[in-house]
Tab-separated table of C-alpha atoms in Angstrom:
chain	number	residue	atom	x	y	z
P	1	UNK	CA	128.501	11.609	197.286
P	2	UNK	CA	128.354	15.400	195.772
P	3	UNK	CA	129.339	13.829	192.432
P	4	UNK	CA	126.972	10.989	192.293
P	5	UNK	CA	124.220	13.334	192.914
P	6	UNK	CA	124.755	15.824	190.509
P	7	UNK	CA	125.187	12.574	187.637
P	8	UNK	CA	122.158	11.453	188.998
P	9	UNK	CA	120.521	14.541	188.692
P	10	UNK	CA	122.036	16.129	185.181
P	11	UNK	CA	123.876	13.050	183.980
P	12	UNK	CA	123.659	9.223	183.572
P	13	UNK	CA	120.173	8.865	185.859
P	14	UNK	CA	121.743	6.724	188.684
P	15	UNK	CA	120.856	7.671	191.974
P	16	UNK	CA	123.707	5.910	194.514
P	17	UNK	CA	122.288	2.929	196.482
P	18	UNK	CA	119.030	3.909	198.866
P	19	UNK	CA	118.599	4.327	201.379
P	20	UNK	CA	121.342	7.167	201.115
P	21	UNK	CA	122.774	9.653	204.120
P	22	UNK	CA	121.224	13.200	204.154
P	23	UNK	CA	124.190	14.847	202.342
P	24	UNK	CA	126.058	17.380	204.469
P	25	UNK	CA	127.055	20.529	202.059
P	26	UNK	CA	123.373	22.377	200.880
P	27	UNK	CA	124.573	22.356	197.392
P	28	UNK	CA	124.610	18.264	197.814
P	29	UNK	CA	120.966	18.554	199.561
P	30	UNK	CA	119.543	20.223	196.604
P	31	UNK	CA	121.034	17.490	194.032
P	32	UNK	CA	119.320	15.058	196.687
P	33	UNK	CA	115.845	16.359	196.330
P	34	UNK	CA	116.337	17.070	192.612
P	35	UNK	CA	117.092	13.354	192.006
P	36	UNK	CA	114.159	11.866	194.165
P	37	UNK	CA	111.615	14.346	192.845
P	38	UNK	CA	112.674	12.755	189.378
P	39	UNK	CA	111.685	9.629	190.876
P	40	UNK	CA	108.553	10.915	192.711
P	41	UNK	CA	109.523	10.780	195.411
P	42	UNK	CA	108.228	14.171	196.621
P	43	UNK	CA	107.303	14.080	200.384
P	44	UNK	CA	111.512	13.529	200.443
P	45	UNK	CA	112.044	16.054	198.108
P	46	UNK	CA	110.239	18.690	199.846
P	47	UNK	CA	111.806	17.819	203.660
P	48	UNK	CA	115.063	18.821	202.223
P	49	UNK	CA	113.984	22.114	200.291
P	50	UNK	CA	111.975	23.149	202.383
P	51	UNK	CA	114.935	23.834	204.425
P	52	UNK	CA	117.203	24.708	201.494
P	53	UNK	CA	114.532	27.898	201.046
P	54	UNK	CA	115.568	29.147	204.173
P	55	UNK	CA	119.291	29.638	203.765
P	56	UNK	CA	121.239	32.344	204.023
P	57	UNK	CA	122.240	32.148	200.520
P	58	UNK	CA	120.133	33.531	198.127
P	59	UNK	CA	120.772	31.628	194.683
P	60	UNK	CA	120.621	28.145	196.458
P	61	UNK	CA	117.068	29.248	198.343
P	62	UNK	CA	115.998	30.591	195.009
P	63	UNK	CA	116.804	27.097	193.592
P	64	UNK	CA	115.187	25.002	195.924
P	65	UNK	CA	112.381	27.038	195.503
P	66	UNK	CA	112.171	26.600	191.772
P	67	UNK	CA	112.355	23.179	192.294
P	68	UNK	CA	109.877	22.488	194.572
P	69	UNK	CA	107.833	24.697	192.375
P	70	UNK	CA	108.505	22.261	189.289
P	71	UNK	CA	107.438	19.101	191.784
P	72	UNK	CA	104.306	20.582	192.610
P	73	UNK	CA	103.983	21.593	188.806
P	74	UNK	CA	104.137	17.902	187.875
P	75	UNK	CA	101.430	17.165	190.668
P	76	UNK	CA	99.222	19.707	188.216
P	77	UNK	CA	99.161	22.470	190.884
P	78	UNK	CA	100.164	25.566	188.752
P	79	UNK	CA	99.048	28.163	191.333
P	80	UNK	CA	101.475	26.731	194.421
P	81	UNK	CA	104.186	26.509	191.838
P	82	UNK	CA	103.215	29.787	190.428
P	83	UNK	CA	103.467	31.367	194.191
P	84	UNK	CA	107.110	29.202	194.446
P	85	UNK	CA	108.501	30.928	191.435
P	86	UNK	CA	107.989	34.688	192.363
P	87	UNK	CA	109.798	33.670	195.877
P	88	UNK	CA	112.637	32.036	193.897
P	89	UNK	CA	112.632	34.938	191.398
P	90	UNK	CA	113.032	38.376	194.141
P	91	UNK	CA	115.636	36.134	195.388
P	92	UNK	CA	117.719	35.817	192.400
P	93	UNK	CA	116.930	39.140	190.305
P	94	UNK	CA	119.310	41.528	192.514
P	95	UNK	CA	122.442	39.295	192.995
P	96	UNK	CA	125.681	39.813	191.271
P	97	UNK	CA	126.535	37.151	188.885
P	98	UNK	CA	129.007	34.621	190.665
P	99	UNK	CA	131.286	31.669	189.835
P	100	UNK	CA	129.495	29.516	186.840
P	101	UNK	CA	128.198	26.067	187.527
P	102	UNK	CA	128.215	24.100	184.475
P	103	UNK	CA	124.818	22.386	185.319
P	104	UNK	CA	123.535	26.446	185.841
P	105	UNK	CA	122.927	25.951	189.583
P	106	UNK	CA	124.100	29.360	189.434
P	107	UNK	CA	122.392	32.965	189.624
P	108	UNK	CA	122.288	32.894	185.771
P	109	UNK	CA	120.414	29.392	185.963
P	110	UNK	CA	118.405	30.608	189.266
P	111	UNK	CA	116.931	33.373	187.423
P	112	UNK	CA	116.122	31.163	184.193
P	113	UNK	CA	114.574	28.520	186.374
P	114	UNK	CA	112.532	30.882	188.282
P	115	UNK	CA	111.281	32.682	184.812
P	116	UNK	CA	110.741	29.749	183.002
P	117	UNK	CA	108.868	28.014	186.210
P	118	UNK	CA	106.317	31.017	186.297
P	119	UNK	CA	106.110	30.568	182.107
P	120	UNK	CA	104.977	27.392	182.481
P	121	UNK	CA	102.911	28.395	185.496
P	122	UNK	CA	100.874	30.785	183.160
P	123	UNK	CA	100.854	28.353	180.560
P	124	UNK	CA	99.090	25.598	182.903
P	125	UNK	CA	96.405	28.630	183.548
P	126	UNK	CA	95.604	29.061	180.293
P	127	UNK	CA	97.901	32.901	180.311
P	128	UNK	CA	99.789	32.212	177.482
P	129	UNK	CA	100.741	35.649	176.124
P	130	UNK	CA	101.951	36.303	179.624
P	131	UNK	CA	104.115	32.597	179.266
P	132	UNK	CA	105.313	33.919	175.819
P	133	UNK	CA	106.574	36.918	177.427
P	134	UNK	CA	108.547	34.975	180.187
P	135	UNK	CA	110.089	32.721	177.753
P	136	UNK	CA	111.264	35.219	176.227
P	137	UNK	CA	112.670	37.385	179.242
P	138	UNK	CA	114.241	34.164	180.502
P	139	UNK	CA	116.291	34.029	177.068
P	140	UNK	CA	118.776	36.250	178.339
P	141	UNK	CA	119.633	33.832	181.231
P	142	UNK	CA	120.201	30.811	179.196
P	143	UNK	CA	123.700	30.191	178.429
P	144	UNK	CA	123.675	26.798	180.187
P	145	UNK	CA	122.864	23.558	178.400
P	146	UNK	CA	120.216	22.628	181.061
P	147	UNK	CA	118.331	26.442	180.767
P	148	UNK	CA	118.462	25.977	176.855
P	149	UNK	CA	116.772	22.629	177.345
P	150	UNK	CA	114.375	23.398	179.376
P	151	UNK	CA	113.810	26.720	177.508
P	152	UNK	CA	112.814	24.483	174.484
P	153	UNK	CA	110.410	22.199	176.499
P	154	UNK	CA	108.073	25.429	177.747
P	155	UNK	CA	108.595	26.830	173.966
P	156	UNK	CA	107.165	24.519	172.635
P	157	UNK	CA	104.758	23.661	175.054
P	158	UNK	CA	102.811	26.961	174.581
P	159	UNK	CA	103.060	25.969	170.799
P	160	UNK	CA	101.100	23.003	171.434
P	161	UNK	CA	98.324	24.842	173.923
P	162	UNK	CA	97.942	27.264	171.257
P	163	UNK	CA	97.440	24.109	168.931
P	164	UNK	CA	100.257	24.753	166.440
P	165	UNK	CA	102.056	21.792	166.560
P	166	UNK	CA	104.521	22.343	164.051
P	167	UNK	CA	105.681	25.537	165.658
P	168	UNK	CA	106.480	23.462	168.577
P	169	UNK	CA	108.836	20.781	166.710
P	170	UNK	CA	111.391	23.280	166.114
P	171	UNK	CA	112.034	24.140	170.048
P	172	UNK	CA	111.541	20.866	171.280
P	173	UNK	CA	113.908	18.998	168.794
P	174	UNK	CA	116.377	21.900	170.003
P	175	UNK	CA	115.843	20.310	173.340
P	176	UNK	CA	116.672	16.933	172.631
P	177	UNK	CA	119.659	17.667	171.093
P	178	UNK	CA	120.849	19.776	173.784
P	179	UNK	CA	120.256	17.280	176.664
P	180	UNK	CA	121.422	14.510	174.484
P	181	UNK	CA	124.330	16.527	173.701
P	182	UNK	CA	125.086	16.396	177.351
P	183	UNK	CA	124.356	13.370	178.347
P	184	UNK	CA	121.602	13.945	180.276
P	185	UNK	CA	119.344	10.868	180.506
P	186	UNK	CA	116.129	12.395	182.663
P	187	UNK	CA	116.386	15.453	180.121
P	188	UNK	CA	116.580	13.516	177.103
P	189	UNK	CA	113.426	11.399	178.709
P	190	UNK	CA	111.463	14.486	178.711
P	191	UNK	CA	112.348	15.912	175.519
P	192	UNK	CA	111.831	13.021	173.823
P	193	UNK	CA	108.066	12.647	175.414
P	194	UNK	CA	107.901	16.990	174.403
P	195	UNK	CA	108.712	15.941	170.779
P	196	UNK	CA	106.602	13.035	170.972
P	197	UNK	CA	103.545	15.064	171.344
P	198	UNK	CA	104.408	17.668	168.695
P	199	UNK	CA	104.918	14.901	166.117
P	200	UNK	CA	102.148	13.127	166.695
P	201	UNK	CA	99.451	14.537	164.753
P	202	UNK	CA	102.014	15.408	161.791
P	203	UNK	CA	102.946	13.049	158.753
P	204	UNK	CA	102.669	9.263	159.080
P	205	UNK	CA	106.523	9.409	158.921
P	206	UNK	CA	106.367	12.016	161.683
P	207	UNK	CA	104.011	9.721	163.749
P	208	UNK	CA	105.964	6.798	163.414
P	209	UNK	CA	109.073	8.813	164.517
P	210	UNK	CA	106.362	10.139	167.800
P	211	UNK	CA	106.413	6.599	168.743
P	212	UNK	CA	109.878	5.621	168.981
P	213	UNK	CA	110.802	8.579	170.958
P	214	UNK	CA	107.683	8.067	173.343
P	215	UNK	CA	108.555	4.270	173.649
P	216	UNK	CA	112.501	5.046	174.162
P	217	UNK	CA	111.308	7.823	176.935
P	218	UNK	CA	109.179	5.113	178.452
P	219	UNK	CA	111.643	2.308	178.703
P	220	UNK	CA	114.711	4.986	179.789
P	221	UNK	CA	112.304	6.119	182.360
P	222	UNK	CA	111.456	2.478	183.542
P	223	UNK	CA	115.105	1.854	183.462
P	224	UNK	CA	115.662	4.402	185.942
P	225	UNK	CA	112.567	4.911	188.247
P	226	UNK	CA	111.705	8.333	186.741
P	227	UNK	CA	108.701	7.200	188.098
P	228	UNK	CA	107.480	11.563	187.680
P	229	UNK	CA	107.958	10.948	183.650
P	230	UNK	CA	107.074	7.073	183.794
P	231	UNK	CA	103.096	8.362	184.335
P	232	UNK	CA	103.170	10.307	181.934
P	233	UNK	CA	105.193	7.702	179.209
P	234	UNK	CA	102.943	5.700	179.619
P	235	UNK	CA	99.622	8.098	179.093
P	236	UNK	CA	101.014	9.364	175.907
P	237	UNK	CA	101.969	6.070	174.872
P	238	UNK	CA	98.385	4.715	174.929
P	239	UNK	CA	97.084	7.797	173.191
P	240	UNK	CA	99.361	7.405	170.600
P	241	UNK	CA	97.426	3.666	169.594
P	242	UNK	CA	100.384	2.105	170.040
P	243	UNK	CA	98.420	-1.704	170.096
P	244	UNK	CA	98.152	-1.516	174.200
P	245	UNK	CA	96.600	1.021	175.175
P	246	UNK	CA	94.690	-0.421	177.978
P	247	UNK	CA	97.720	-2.035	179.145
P	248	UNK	CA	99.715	1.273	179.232
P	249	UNK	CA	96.495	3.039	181.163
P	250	UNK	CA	96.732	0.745	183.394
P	251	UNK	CA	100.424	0.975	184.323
P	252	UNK	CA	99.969	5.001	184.600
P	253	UNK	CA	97.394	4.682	187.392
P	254	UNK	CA	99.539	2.219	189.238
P	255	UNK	CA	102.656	4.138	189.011
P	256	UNK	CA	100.584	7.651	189.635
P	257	UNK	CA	99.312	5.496	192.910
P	258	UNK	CA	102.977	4.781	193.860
P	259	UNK	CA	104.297	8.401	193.261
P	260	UNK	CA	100.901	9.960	195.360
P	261	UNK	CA	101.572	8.076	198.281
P	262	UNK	CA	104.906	8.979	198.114
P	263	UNK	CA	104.070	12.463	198.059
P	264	UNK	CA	103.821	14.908	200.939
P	265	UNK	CA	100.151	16.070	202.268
P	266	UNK	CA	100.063	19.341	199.935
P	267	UNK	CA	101.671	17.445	196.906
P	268	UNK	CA	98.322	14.440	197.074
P	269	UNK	CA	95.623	17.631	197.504
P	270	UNK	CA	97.279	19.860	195.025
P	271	UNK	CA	96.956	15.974	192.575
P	272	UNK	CA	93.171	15.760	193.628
P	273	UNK	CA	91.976	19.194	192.726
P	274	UNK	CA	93.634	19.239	189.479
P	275	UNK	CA	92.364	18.580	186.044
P	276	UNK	CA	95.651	17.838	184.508
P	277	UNK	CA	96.119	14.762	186.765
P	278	UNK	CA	94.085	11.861	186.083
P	279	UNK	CA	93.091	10.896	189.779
P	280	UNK	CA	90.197	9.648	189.465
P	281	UNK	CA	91.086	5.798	189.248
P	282	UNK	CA	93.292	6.334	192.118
């Protein structure tokens, strides 16, 4: 089950049959929650890392924490992730580096999670020098292919808020080729929707390219219920004028309506009060 988990999570996108046993080793719970908040399924997500944050093991607590931070992050709500970060952070900073994970659920990858979560924090709160900053402290933490990729997507993320779109090509084609490198279908969803964006208001050649990447992220993401990337596909699809635009609207309020009530009490109000996510037809 472990195994199947974990491919779900970093590899090949599919989650074993559901409804699925509560795995019983932590390390499995986490890989749970990881692969059902890719599919929005959040309120599920957070019953298992909720308790996760309370073991006795720092580096795991510190990584459930980062991830629920990045599942409320994707619900728009910055300042609970923000909070979620600096717990998994003082969890990870003081402990001894331990036996690699190849996916960097390790102390290396804790702390890169944690300083990358509160980058992007400060980046959804308008703070970008202080994201810059954490980008760049979380450098030194990045020797896995997952940090590196995700690394890339908050790189050039801050490029884009700082509207410089052709700084942020650079670290976001660095992403796709590291997840793709890998294997890893939900990171090669995302990076390819990251990309997207920072082609699209480049050379027709370079907008052309924006739209294959954002319809290949869409379909991928159809493919396998990433229904917390589908949304979004499907937003940046329509703004791109790909011919449908209406049509693709229309499918990212449905699926936002599927993923909300799917979501746990604080995930819906953290969606309402925020201006990132596009409640208001839902």
């Amino acid at each position: 089950m472990e195994a199947s988990l974990r491919s779900a999570a970093f590899g090949d996108g599919v989650l074993p049959p559901s409804p699925f046993g509560v795995p019983a080793s932590p390390r499995g719970r986490l890989l749970a929650a990881i692969g059902l908040g890719a599919r929005g399924r959040y309120a599920a997500a957070a019953t298992l890392l909720t308790g996760l944050r309370a073991s006795k093991e720092p580096v795991l607590a510190s990584l459930a924490a980062s991830t629920l931070a990045s599942h409320r992050r994707q619900l728009g709500g910055h300042a609970a992730a923000l909070v979620l970060d600096g717990e998994a952070l003082a969890l990870a900073i003081a402990e001894p580096r331990g036996e690699p994970d190849p996916d960097g659920l390790d102390v290396e990858g804790a702390r890169a999670d944690a300083l990358l979560g509160l980058a992007a924090d400060n980046l959804g709160r308008g703070r970008l020098a202080a994201a810059r900053r954490l980008v760049a402290r979380a450098e030194a933490h990045t020797g896995n292919w997952r940090s590196r990729t995700r690394a890339g997507w908050v790189a050039a993320e801050i490029e884009l808020a700082s509207n410089i779109s052709e700084a942020a090509i650079t670290p976001a084609e660095m992403a796709l080729e590291t997840a793709g490198a890998q294997g890893a279908c939900r990171h090669v969803v995302k990076s390819q929707l990251v990309l997207g964006v920072a082609l699209a208001n480049g050379s027709s050649t370079e907008r052309e390219r924006a739209k294959t990447l954002v319809r290949s992220a869409r379909e991928t993401a159809e493919k396998y219920e990433f229904n917390s990337l589908l949304w979004v596909a499907c937003l940046v699809e329509a703004d791109l004028g790909t011919g449908h635009a209406d049509e693709y609207r229309f499918r990212s309020a449905e699926l936002l309506h599927a993923v909300l009530r799917r979501a746990d009490p604080c995930g819906r109000r953290l969606a309402r009060e925020s201006p990132w996510v596009p409640t208001g037809g839902v």
